[in-house]
Amino acid sequence: MTETVRALVDRLCAGEHLTEPEYAALVAGRDGEAAARLRERAVAVRRSIYGDAVFTRGLIEISSFCKNDCLYCGIRRSNANAQRYRLTGEEILLCAQEGYRLGFRTFVLQGGEDGYYTDSVLWDIIRALKRRFPDCAVTLSLGERSLDSYRALRQAGADRYLLRHETADRAHYGALHPREMSFDNRMRCLQDLRTLGYQVGCGFMVGSPGQTPETLAKDLAFVAAFQPDMCGIGPFIPHRDTPFRDRPAGSVELTCFLLSVIRLLCPAVLLPATTALGTLHPQGRELGIQSGANVVMPNLSPLSVRKKYALYDNKLCTGEESAQCRACLEQRMRSIGYELVTHRGDVRKPQIPRERKARRAPL
Ligand code: 5AD
Ligand code: FES
């Protein structure tokens, strides 16, 4: 480790935040020793807040229709080879019922930006979920919507919302997305969600085309300032039917390094070891947990649609039943000395008021 990197690592371990150029220097200058120091501290910080608990969220992939055309994503609208499906409210409830039986107390409804799911359709689904499973949290991951829409879904009972910011660098955002999508709107959505009292998740891919230590530095500075309740980060993996088909996948090593840094920047954050990490490495999710992550999200989608929700190639868990996925992860976590816990697993923070003023974050 160079002296410069050592000093940066020490400051992060002491709970300090860094400047953007310092984050860039850390990422560019990291080595195995720096990673090990950060990992050890990240695990200690997480343990002091959450013990050895790993939280589970049941992921229900409700639709592979998407009106967007993000260059990295396998379900982008211009992919004519994508197999499209959407789940009805009834089907979603059946997935949740099976999930509840298996011990899940958070359901994540994730899908492309599909116009079928109007506020009123979602209202009925969220209300039904909350009525049937009052002890469960409902998390939405349905992309960009209006403030009014987010408010309606919150009033229906949604507790949390995941919307990865994808990159905090405006020019990089432009290189990953079609012209009609806007960085400002993405950031507006995150602020709106927070104002409405959701527990909010942001996040980004590691190794997306065009990413540099400088763009990652902006991501880290953004995460440090925004202090999300959740943060989804996983490696980019190319999909054969996208313009990025020939780009290299992100690195497991860098993903794990960033998981440790983010744990230190946001000590209580709920940080998943993602399926994408597990796809790139047979022990990817275990490595993620051992780097500071504390959430896993097994798949509860019906087996018949699993392969169709293909954001990237070779996605894991597309042939396994929900029960198998859950048992597999339980075993994996046990093998590294962690316990899957089944309660809602809310973020450890003072109670979040239902509506509150947007916190200022540098956008
Ligand atoms: N590789 C890895 N992650 C991807 N996502 C979309 N496409 C890919 C890909 N090719 C991520 C995005 C999105 C989340 C649902 O999945 O970050 O926000
Ligand atoms: Fe799905 Fe292992 S987590 S099969």
GROMACS .gro file of C-alpha atoms and ligand atoms in nm:
model
  385
    1MET     CA    1   0.000   0.000   0.000
    2THR     CA    2   0.140   0.343  -0.083
    3GLU     CA    3   0.150   0.600   0.195
    4THR     CA    4  -0.123   0.800   0.024
    5VAL     CA    5  -0.359   0.502   0.006
    6ARG     CA    6  -0.278   0.402   0.363
    7ALA     CA    7  -0.371   0.750   0.488
    8LEU     CA    8  -0.702   0.739   0.299
    9VAL     CA    9  -0.783   0.392   0.432
   10ASP     CA   10  -0.707   0.506   0.787
   11ARG     CA   11  -0.940   0.801   0.755
   12LEU     CA   12  -1.223   0.587   0.618
   13CYS     CA   13  -1.170   0.338   0.900
   14ALA     CA   14  -1.197   0.627   1.147
   15GLY     CA   15  -1.538   0.715   1.004
   16GLU     CA   16  -1.431   1.012   0.793
   17HIS     CA   17  -1.563   1.092   0.448
   18LEU     CA   18  -1.318   1.182   0.171
   19THR     CA   19  -1.320   1.435  -0.110
   20GLU     CA   20  -1.393   1.331  -0.466
   21PRO     CA   21  -1.026   1.337  -0.575
   22GLU     CA   22  -0.941   1.130  -0.269
   23TYR     CA   23  -1.202   0.865  -0.354
   24ALA     CA   24  -1.060   0.852  -0.707
   25ALA     CA   25  -0.705   0.810  -0.572
   26LEU     CA   26  -0.822   0.536  -0.338
   27VAL     CA   27  -0.997   0.342  -0.616
   28ALA     CA   28  -0.708   0.382  -0.860
   29GLY     CA   29  -0.438   0.304  -0.601
   30ARG     CA   30  -0.606   0.019  -0.410
   31ASP     CA   31  -0.432  -0.312  -0.354
   32GLY     CA   32  -0.502  -0.631  -0.163
   33GLU     CA   33  -0.377  -0.488   0.163
   34ALA     CA   34  -0.598  -0.181   0.139
   35ALA     CA   35  -0.897  -0.402   0.056
   36ALA     CA   36  -0.825  -0.630   0.353
   37ARG     CA   37  -0.803  -0.338   0.597
   38LEU     CA   38  -1.128  -0.186   0.475
   39ARG     CA   39  -1.303  -0.522   0.470
   40GLU     CA   40  -1.207  -0.597   0.827
   41ARG     CA   41  -1.326  -0.260   0.951
   42ALA     CA   42  -1.646  -0.279   0.743
   43VAL     CA   43  -1.734  -0.617   0.891
   44ALA     CA   44  -1.665  -0.489   1.245
   45VAL     CA   45  -1.884  -0.182   1.189
   46ARG     CA   46  -2.167  -0.392   1.048
   47ARG     CA   47  -2.138  -0.641   1.331
   48SER     CA   48  -2.161  -0.362   1.590
   49ILE     CA   49  -2.496  -0.259   1.442
   50TYR     CA   50  -2.652  -0.579   1.309
   51GLY     CA   51  -2.454  -0.866   1.465
   52ASP     CA   52  -2.421  -1.163   1.232
   53ALA     CA   53  -2.769  -1.124   1.086
   54VAL     CA   54  -2.815  -1.135   0.710
   55PHE     CA   55  -3.151  -1.001   0.600
   56THR     CA   56  -3.350  -1.161   0.320
   57ARG     CA   57  -3.586  -0.996   0.078
   58GLY     CA   58  -3.809  -1.196  -0.153
   59LEU     CA   59  -3.770  -1.064  -0.505
   60ILE     CA   60  -4.076  -1.081  -0.730
   61GLU     CA   61  -3.997  -0.977  -1.086
   62ILE     CA   62  -4.336  -0.850  -1.195
   63SER     CA   63  -4.274  -0.741  -1.554
   64SER     CA   64  -4.018  -0.768  -1.832
   65PHE     CA   65  -4.187  -0.497  -2.038
   66CYS     CA   66  -3.995  -0.172  -2.030
   67LYS     CA   67  -4.048   0.157  -2.208
   68ASN     CA   68  -3.685   0.253  -2.157
   69ASP     CA   69  -3.387   0.169  -2.372
   70CYS     CA   70  -3.090   0.173  -2.132
   71LEU     CA   71  -2.790   0.053  -2.328
   72TYR     CA   72  -2.680  -0.205  -2.070
   73CYS     CA   73  -3.009  -0.376  -2.000
   74GLY     CA   74  -3.139  -0.697  -2.154
   75ILE     CA   75  -3.505  -0.598  -2.126
   76ARG     CA   76  -3.457  -0.263  -2.304
   77ARG     CA   77  -3.747  -0.191  -2.536
   78SER     CA   78  -3.548  -0.227  -2.857
   79ASN     CA   79  -3.443  -0.582  -2.774
   80ALA     CA   80  -3.679  -0.771  -3.005
   81ASN     CA   81  -3.545  -1.103  -2.871
   82ALA     CA   82  -3.653  -1.033  -2.514
   83GLN     CA   83  -3.940  -1.248  -2.396
   84ARG     CA   84  -4.199  -1.027  -2.238
   85TYR     CA   85  -4.437  -1.116  -1.955
   86ARG     CA   86  -4.618  -0.942  -1.677
   87LEU     CA   87  -4.767  -1.085  -1.360
   88THR     CA   88  -5.124  -1.020  -1.254
   89GLY     CA   89  -5.210  -0.906  -0.903
   90GLU     CA   90  -5.330  -1.260  -0.833
   91GLU     CA   91  -4.997  -1.411  -0.943
   92ILE     CA   92  -4.802  -1.161  -0.734
   93LEU     CA   93  -5.010  -1.252  -0.428
   94LEU     CA   94  -4.942  -1.621  -0.487
   95CYS     CA   95  -4.566  -1.556  -0.499
   96ALA     CA   96  -4.590  -1.356  -0.178
   97GLN     CA   97  -4.794  -1.631  -0.014
   98GLU     CA   98  -4.527  -1.887  -0.096
   99GLY     CA   99  -4.263  -1.638   0.020
  100TYR     CA  100  -4.444  -1.580   0.348
  101ARG     CA  101  -4.460  -1.955   0.406
  102LEU     CA  102  -4.083  -1.969   0.350
  103GLY     CA  103  -4.028  -1.695   0.610
  104PHE     CA  104  -3.990  -1.381   0.398
  105ARG     CA  105  -4.117  -1.060   0.559
  106THR     CA  106  -4.014  -0.819   0.285
  107PHE     CA  107  -4.138  -0.843  -0.071
  108VAL     CA  108  -3.961  -0.650  -0.343
  109LEU     CA  109  -4.173  -0.590  -0.652
  110GLN     CA  110  -3.929  -0.518  -0.930
  111GLY     CA  111  -3.995  -0.466  -1.296
  112GLY     CA  112  -3.931  -0.267  -1.609
  113GLU     CA  113  -4.113   0.062  -1.658
  114ASP     CA  114  -4.434  -0.098  -1.779
  115GLY     CA  115  -4.733   0.128  -1.845
  116TYR     CA  116  -4.970  -0.151  -1.748
  117TYR     CA  117  -4.890  -0.087  -1.382
  118THR     CA  118  -5.080   0.236  -1.337
  119ASP     CA  119  -5.115   0.385  -0.991
  120SER     CA  120  -5.457   0.227  -0.957
  121VAL     CA  121  -5.336  -0.122  -1.059
  122LEU     CA  122  -5.046  -0.095  -0.815
  123TRP     CA  123  -5.269   0.051  -0.546
  124ASP     CA  124  -5.482  -0.265  -0.548
  125ILE     CA  125  -5.176  -0.491  -0.542
  126ILE     CA  126  -5.003  -0.306  -0.257
  127ARG     CA  127  -5.324  -0.286  -0.052
  128ALA     CA  128  -5.388  -0.656  -0.100
  129LEU     CA  129  -5.032  -0.743   0.004
  130LYS     CA  130  -5.051  -0.525   0.314
  131ARG     CA  131  -5.393  -0.664   0.407
  132ARG     CA  132  -5.286  -1.027   0.368
  133PHE     CA  133  -4.939  -0.982   0.521
  134PRO     CA  134  -4.961  -0.691   0.766
  135ASP     CA  135  -4.628  -0.777   0.926
  136CYS     CA  136  -4.442  -0.749   0.595
  137ALA     CA  137  -4.263  -0.460   0.428
  138VAL     CA  138  -4.338  -0.386   0.063
  139THR     CA  139  -4.050  -0.254  -0.142
  140LEU     CA  140  -4.100  -0.122  -0.493
  141SER     CA  141  -3.838  -0.115  -0.766
  142LEU     CA  142  -4.032   0.008  -1.066
  143GLY     CA  143  -3.823   0.290  -1.201
  144GLU     CA  144  -3.897   0.656  -1.253
  145ARG     CA  145  -4.249   0.785  -1.179
  146SER     CA  146  -4.400   1.120  -1.091
  147LEU     CA  147  -4.409   1.268  -0.742
  148ASP     CA  148  -4.788   1.217  -0.739
  149SER     CA  149  -4.746   0.855  -0.832
  150TYR     CA  150  -4.484   0.791  -0.565
  151ARG     CA  151  -4.715   0.961  -0.315
  152ALA     CA  152  -5.011   0.743  -0.413
  153LEU     CA  153  -4.804   0.425  -0.382
  154ARG     CA  154  -4.675   0.537  -0.046
  155GLN     CA  155  -5.030   0.602   0.068
  156ALA     CA  156  -5.125   0.256  -0.051
  157GLY     CA  157  -4.870   0.126   0.196
  158ALA     CA  158  -4.537   0.084   0.014
  159ASP     CA  159  -4.255   0.117   0.265
  160ARG     CA  160  -3.938   0.128   0.058
  161TYR     CA  161  -3.826   0.212  -0.293
  162LEU     CA  162  -3.515   0.104  -0.482
  163LEU     CA  163  -3.400   0.322  -0.767
  164ARG     CA  164  -3.036   0.288  -0.855
  165HIS     CA  165  -2.892   0.621  -0.962
  166GLU     CA  166  -2.669   0.411  -1.199
  167THR     CA  167  -2.392   0.674  -1.205
  168ALA     CA  168  -2.353   1.010  -1.034
  169ASP     CA  169  -2.156   1.150  -1.329
  170ARG     CA  170  -2.379   1.336  -1.572
  171ALA     CA  171  -2.173   1.261  -1.885
  172HIS     CA  172  -2.140   0.895  -1.790
  173TYR     CA  173  -2.514   0.882  -1.730
  174GLY     CA  174  -2.560   1.014  -2.082
  175ALA     CA  175  -2.336   0.740  -2.223
  176LEU     CA  176  -2.538   0.464  -2.056
  177HIS     CA  177  -2.883   0.590  -2.141
  178PRO     CA  178  -3.076   0.706  -2.445
  179ARG     CA  179  -3.116   1.077  -2.497
  180GLU     CA  180  -3.473   1.090  -2.367
  181MET     CA  181  -3.366   0.979  -2.018
  182SER     CA  182  -3.228   1.240  -1.787
  183PHE     CA  183  -2.986   1.243  -1.499
  184ASP     CA  184  -3.179   1.528  -1.341
  185ASN     CA  185  -3.502   1.335  -1.344
  186ARG     CA  186  -3.332   1.035  -1.185
  187MET     CA  187  -3.203   1.253  -0.903
  188ARG     CA  188  -3.540   1.426  -0.873
  189CYS     CA  189  -3.703   1.084  -0.823
  190LEU     CA  190  -3.463   0.994  -0.541
  191GLN     CA  191  -3.528   1.323  -0.364
  192ASP     CA  192  -3.905   1.286  -0.406
  193LEU     CA  193  -3.899   0.936  -0.263
  194ARG     CA  194  -3.711   1.057   0.040
  195THR     CA  195  -3.944   1.354   0.091
  196LEU     CA  196  -4.239   1.114   0.090
  197GLY     CA  197  -4.091   0.912   0.375
  198TYR     CA  198  -3.990   0.600   0.187
  199GLN     CA  199  -3.680   0.413   0.296
  200VAL     CA  200  -3.482   0.481  -0.020
  201GLY     CA  201  -3.221   0.277  -0.203
  202CYS     CA  202  -2.984   0.409  -0.466
  203GLY     CA  203  -2.695   0.225  -0.628
  204PHE     CA  204  -2.489   0.159  -0.935
  205MET     CA  205  -2.320  -0.106  -1.144
  206VAL     CA  206  -1.948  -0.168  -1.105
  207GLY     CA  207  -1.758  -0.179  -1.432
  208SER     CA  208  -2.028  -0.029  -1.651
  209PRO     CA  209  -1.884   0.087  -1.984
  210GLY     CA  210  -1.717   0.426  -1.945
  211GLN     CA  211  -1.680   0.400  -1.567
  212THR     CA  212  -1.351   0.538  -1.431
  213PRO     CA  213  -1.206   0.601  -1.085
  214GLU     CA  214  -1.334   0.959  -1.130
  215THR     CA  215  -1.693   0.857  -1.204
  216LEU     CA  216  -1.680   0.609  -0.914
  217ALA     CA  217  -1.553   0.890  -0.692
  218LYS     CA  218  -1.871   1.081  -0.776
  219ASP     CA  219  -2.078   0.775  -0.686
  220LEU     CA  220  -1.906   0.746  -0.349
  221ALA     CA  221  -1.942   1.117  -0.276
  222PHE     CA  222  -2.309   1.100  -0.374
  223VAL     CA  223  -2.374   0.795  -0.155
  224ALA     CA  224  -2.191   0.957   0.138
  225ALA     CA  225  -2.398   1.276   0.107
  226PHE     CA  226  -2.734   1.115   0.028
  227GLN     CA  227  -2.704   0.854   0.306
  228PRO     CA  228  -2.944   0.605   0.146
  229ASP     CA  229  -3.122   0.348   0.359
  230MET     CA  230  -3.029   0.081   0.103
  231CYS     CA  231  -2.762   0.071  -0.164
  232GLY     CA  232  -2.761  -0.180  -0.450
  233ILE     CA  233  -2.426  -0.232  -0.614
  234GLY     CA  234  -2.333  -0.521  -0.837
  235PRO     CA  235  -2.103  -0.585  -1.128
  236PHE     CA  236  -2.206  -0.495  -1.482
  237ILE     CA  237  -2.255  -0.811  -1.688
  238PRO     CA  238  -2.301  -0.783  -2.064
  239HIS     CA  239  -2.619  -0.904  -2.231
  240ARG     CA  240  -2.587  -1.051  -2.579
  241ASP     CA  241  -2.873  -0.847  -2.728
  242THR     CA  242  -2.752  -0.504  -2.617
  243PRO     CA  243  -2.505  -0.254  -2.764
  244PHE     CA  244  -2.271  -0.343  -2.475
  245ARG     CA  245  -2.259  -0.712  -2.570
  246ASP     CA  246  -1.881  -0.708  -2.622
  247ARG     CA  247  -1.789  -0.505  -2.317
  248PRO     CA  248  -1.610  -0.681  -2.031
  249ALA     CA  249  -1.799  -0.762  -1.714
  250GLY     CA  250  -1.724  -0.567  -1.398
  251SER     CA  251  -1.485  -0.709  -1.140
  252VAL     CA  252  -1.579  -0.905  -0.832
  253GLU     CA  253  -1.275  -0.763  -0.654
  254LEU     CA  254  -1.371  -0.399  -0.716
  255THR     CA  255  -1.734  -0.466  -0.626
  256CYS     CA  256  -1.629  -0.613  -0.291
  257PHE     CA  257  -1.389  -0.326  -0.229
  258LEU     CA  258  -1.669  -0.075  -0.288
  259LEU     CA  259  -1.906  -0.268  -0.063
  260SER     CA  260  -1.655  -0.221   0.220
  261VAL     CA  261  -1.615   0.150   0.147
  262ILE     CA  262  -1.991   0.204   0.135
  263ARG     CA  263  -2.040   0.019   0.465
  264LEU     CA  264  -1.795   0.264   0.622
  265LEU     CA  265  -1.956   0.569   0.462
  266CYS     CA  266  -2.307   0.459   0.567
  267PRO     CA  267  -2.263   0.232   0.868
  268ALA     CA  268  -2.627   0.125   0.903
  269VAL     CA  269  -2.705   0.091   0.531
  270LEU     CA  270  -2.883  -0.223   0.409
  271LEU     CA  271  -2.641  -0.349   0.150
  272PRO     CA  272  -2.723  -0.648  -0.069
  273ALA     CA  273  -2.478  -0.905  -0.196
  274THR     CA  274  -2.639  -0.914  -0.538
  275THR     CA  275  -2.734  -1.194  -0.774
  276ALA     CA  276  -2.503  -1.032  -1.032
  277LEU     CA  277  -2.212  -1.081  -0.791
  278GLY     CA  278  -2.314  -1.445  -0.750
  279THR     CA  279  -2.337  -1.481  -1.127
  280LEU     CA  280  -1.976  -1.374  -1.181
  281HIS     CA  281  -1.824  -1.585  -0.904
  282PRO     CA  282  -1.944  -1.911  -0.749
  283GLN     CA  283  -1.897  -1.760  -0.402
  284GLY     CA  284  -1.974  -1.404  -0.504
  285ARG     CA  285  -2.251  -1.344  -0.254
  286GLU     CA  286  -2.051  -1.495   0.029
  287LEU     CA  287  -1.759  -1.266  -0.062
  288GLY     CA  288  -1.999  -0.971  -0.067
  289ILE     CA  289  -2.121  -1.048   0.285
  290GLN     CA  290  -1.763  -1.091   0.401
  291SER     CA  291  -1.685  -0.746   0.257
  292GLY     CA  292  -1.962  -0.567   0.447
  293ALA     CA  293  -2.294  -0.649   0.276
  294ASN     CA  294  -2.584  -0.770   0.492
  295VAL     CA  295  -2.877  -0.848   0.261
  296VAL     CA  296  -2.953  -1.124   0.012
  297MET     CA  297  -3.247  -1.127  -0.223
  298PRO     CA  298  -3.352  -1.474  -0.334
  299ASN     CA  299  -3.590  -1.499  -0.625
  300LEU     CA  300  -3.962  -1.562  -0.559
  301SER     CA  301  -4.079  -1.512  -0.918
  302PRO     CA  302  -4.278  -1.797  -1.074
  303LEU     CA  303  -4.045  -2.049  -1.236
  304SER     CA  304  -4.222  -2.000  -1.568
  305VAL     CA  305  -4.100  -1.639  -1.602
  306ARG     CA  306  -3.757  -1.654  -1.440
  307LYS     CA  307  -3.555  -1.681  -1.758
  308LYS     CA  308  -3.750  -1.399  -1.916
  309TYR     CA  309  -3.636  -1.140  -1.665
  310ALA     CA  310  -3.290  -1.139  -1.816
  311LEU     CA  311  -3.117  -0.810  -1.746
  312TYR     CA  312  -2.781  -0.976  -1.824
  313ASP     CA  313  -2.649  -1.311  -1.950
  314ASN     CA  314  -2.623  -1.629  -1.738
  315LYS     CA  315  -2.825  -1.492  -1.448
  316LEU     CA  316  -2.831  -1.722  -1.145
  317CYS     CA  317  -3.134  -1.886  -0.992
  318THR     CA  318  -3.343  -1.902  -1.306
  319GLY     CA  319  -3.405  -2.275  -1.274
  320GLU     CA  320  -3.464  -2.304  -0.901
  321GLU     CA  321  -3.789  -2.300  -0.707
  322SER     CA  322  -3.830  -2.026  -0.444
  323ALA     CA  323  -3.782  -2.281  -0.167
  324GLN     CA  324  -3.461  -2.404  -0.327
  325CYS     CA  325  -3.325  -2.052  -0.358
  326ARG     CA  326  -3.404  -1.976   0.001
  327ALA     CA  327  -3.248  -2.303   0.125
  328CYS     CA  328  -2.943  -2.250  -0.094
  329LEU     CA  329  -2.877  -1.905   0.046
  330GLU     CA  330  -2.942  -2.015   0.402
  331GLN     CA  331  -2.680  -2.288   0.358
  332ARG     CA  332  -2.437  -2.049   0.191
  333MET     CA  333  -2.468  -1.795   0.472
  334ARG     CA  334  -2.434  -2.065   0.736
  335SER     CA  335  -2.117  -2.189   0.568
  336ILE     CA  336  -1.952  -1.854   0.640
  337GLY     CA  337  -2.094  -1.818   0.992
  338TYR     CA  338  -2.396  -1.594   0.926
  339GLU     CA  339  -2.764  -1.645   1.004
  340LEU     CA  340  -3.044  -1.558   0.766
  341VAL     CA  341  -3.305  -1.369   0.964
  342THR     CA  342  -3.667  -1.353   0.864
  343HIS     CA  343  -3.806  -1.036   1.022
  344ARG     CA  344  -3.861  -0.716   0.823
  345GLY     CA  345  -3.510  -0.593   0.889
  346ASP     CA  346  -3.572  -0.219   0.879
  347VAL     CA  347  -3.274   0.011   0.868
  348ARG     CA  348  -3.143   0.092   1.218
  349LYS     CA  349  -3.211   0.461   1.237
  350PRO     CA  350  -3.432   0.693   1.436
  351GLN     CA  351  -3.791   0.658   1.312
  352ILE     CA  352  -3.837   0.808   0.968
  353PRO     CA  353  -4.132   1.050   0.957
  354ARG     CA  354  -4.392   0.987   0.686
  355GLU     CA  355  -4.323   1.316   0.513
  356ARG     CA  356  -4.016   1.519   0.563
  357LYS     CA  357  -3.822   1.790   0.390
  358ALA     CA  358  -3.572   1.673   0.131
  359ARG     CA  359  -3.226   1.662   0.274
  360ARG     CA  360  -2.984   1.865   0.072
  361ALA     CA  361  -2.737   1.655  -0.118
  362PRO     CA  362  -2.499   1.772  -0.385
  363LEU     CA  363  -2.647   1.661  -0.713
  3645AD     N1  364  -2.554  -0.600  -1.565
  3645AD     C1  365  -2.567  -0.579  -1.431
  3645AD     N2  366  -2.669  -0.512  -1.377
  3645AD     C2  367  -2.764  -0.466  -1.460
  3645AD     N3  368  -2.874  -0.393  -1.437
  3645AD     C3  369  -2.937  -0.372  -1.554
  3645AD     N4  370  -2.868  -0.428  -1.654
  3645AD     C4  371  -2.758  -0.486  -1.599
  3645AD     C5  372  -2.647  -0.556  -1.652
  3645AD     N5  373  -2.633  -0.578  -1.782
  3645AD     C6  374  -2.909  -0.340  -1.304
  3645AD     C7  375  -2.931  -0.189  -1.312
  3645AD     C8  376  -3.074  -0.175  -1.267
  3645AD     C9  377  -3.098  -0.301  -1.187
  3645AD    C10  378  -3.241  -0.341  -1.175
  3645AD     O1  379  -3.026  -0.399  -1.257
  3645AD     O2  380  -2.843  -0.122  -1.222
  3645AD     O3  381  -3.098  -0.061  -1.189
  365FES    FE1  382  -3.112  -1.917  -0.595
  365FES    FE2  383  -2.890  -2.037  -0.486
  365FES     S1  384  -2.988  -1.851  -0.436
  365FES     S2  385  -3.036  -2.115  -0.629
   0.00000   0.00000   0.00000
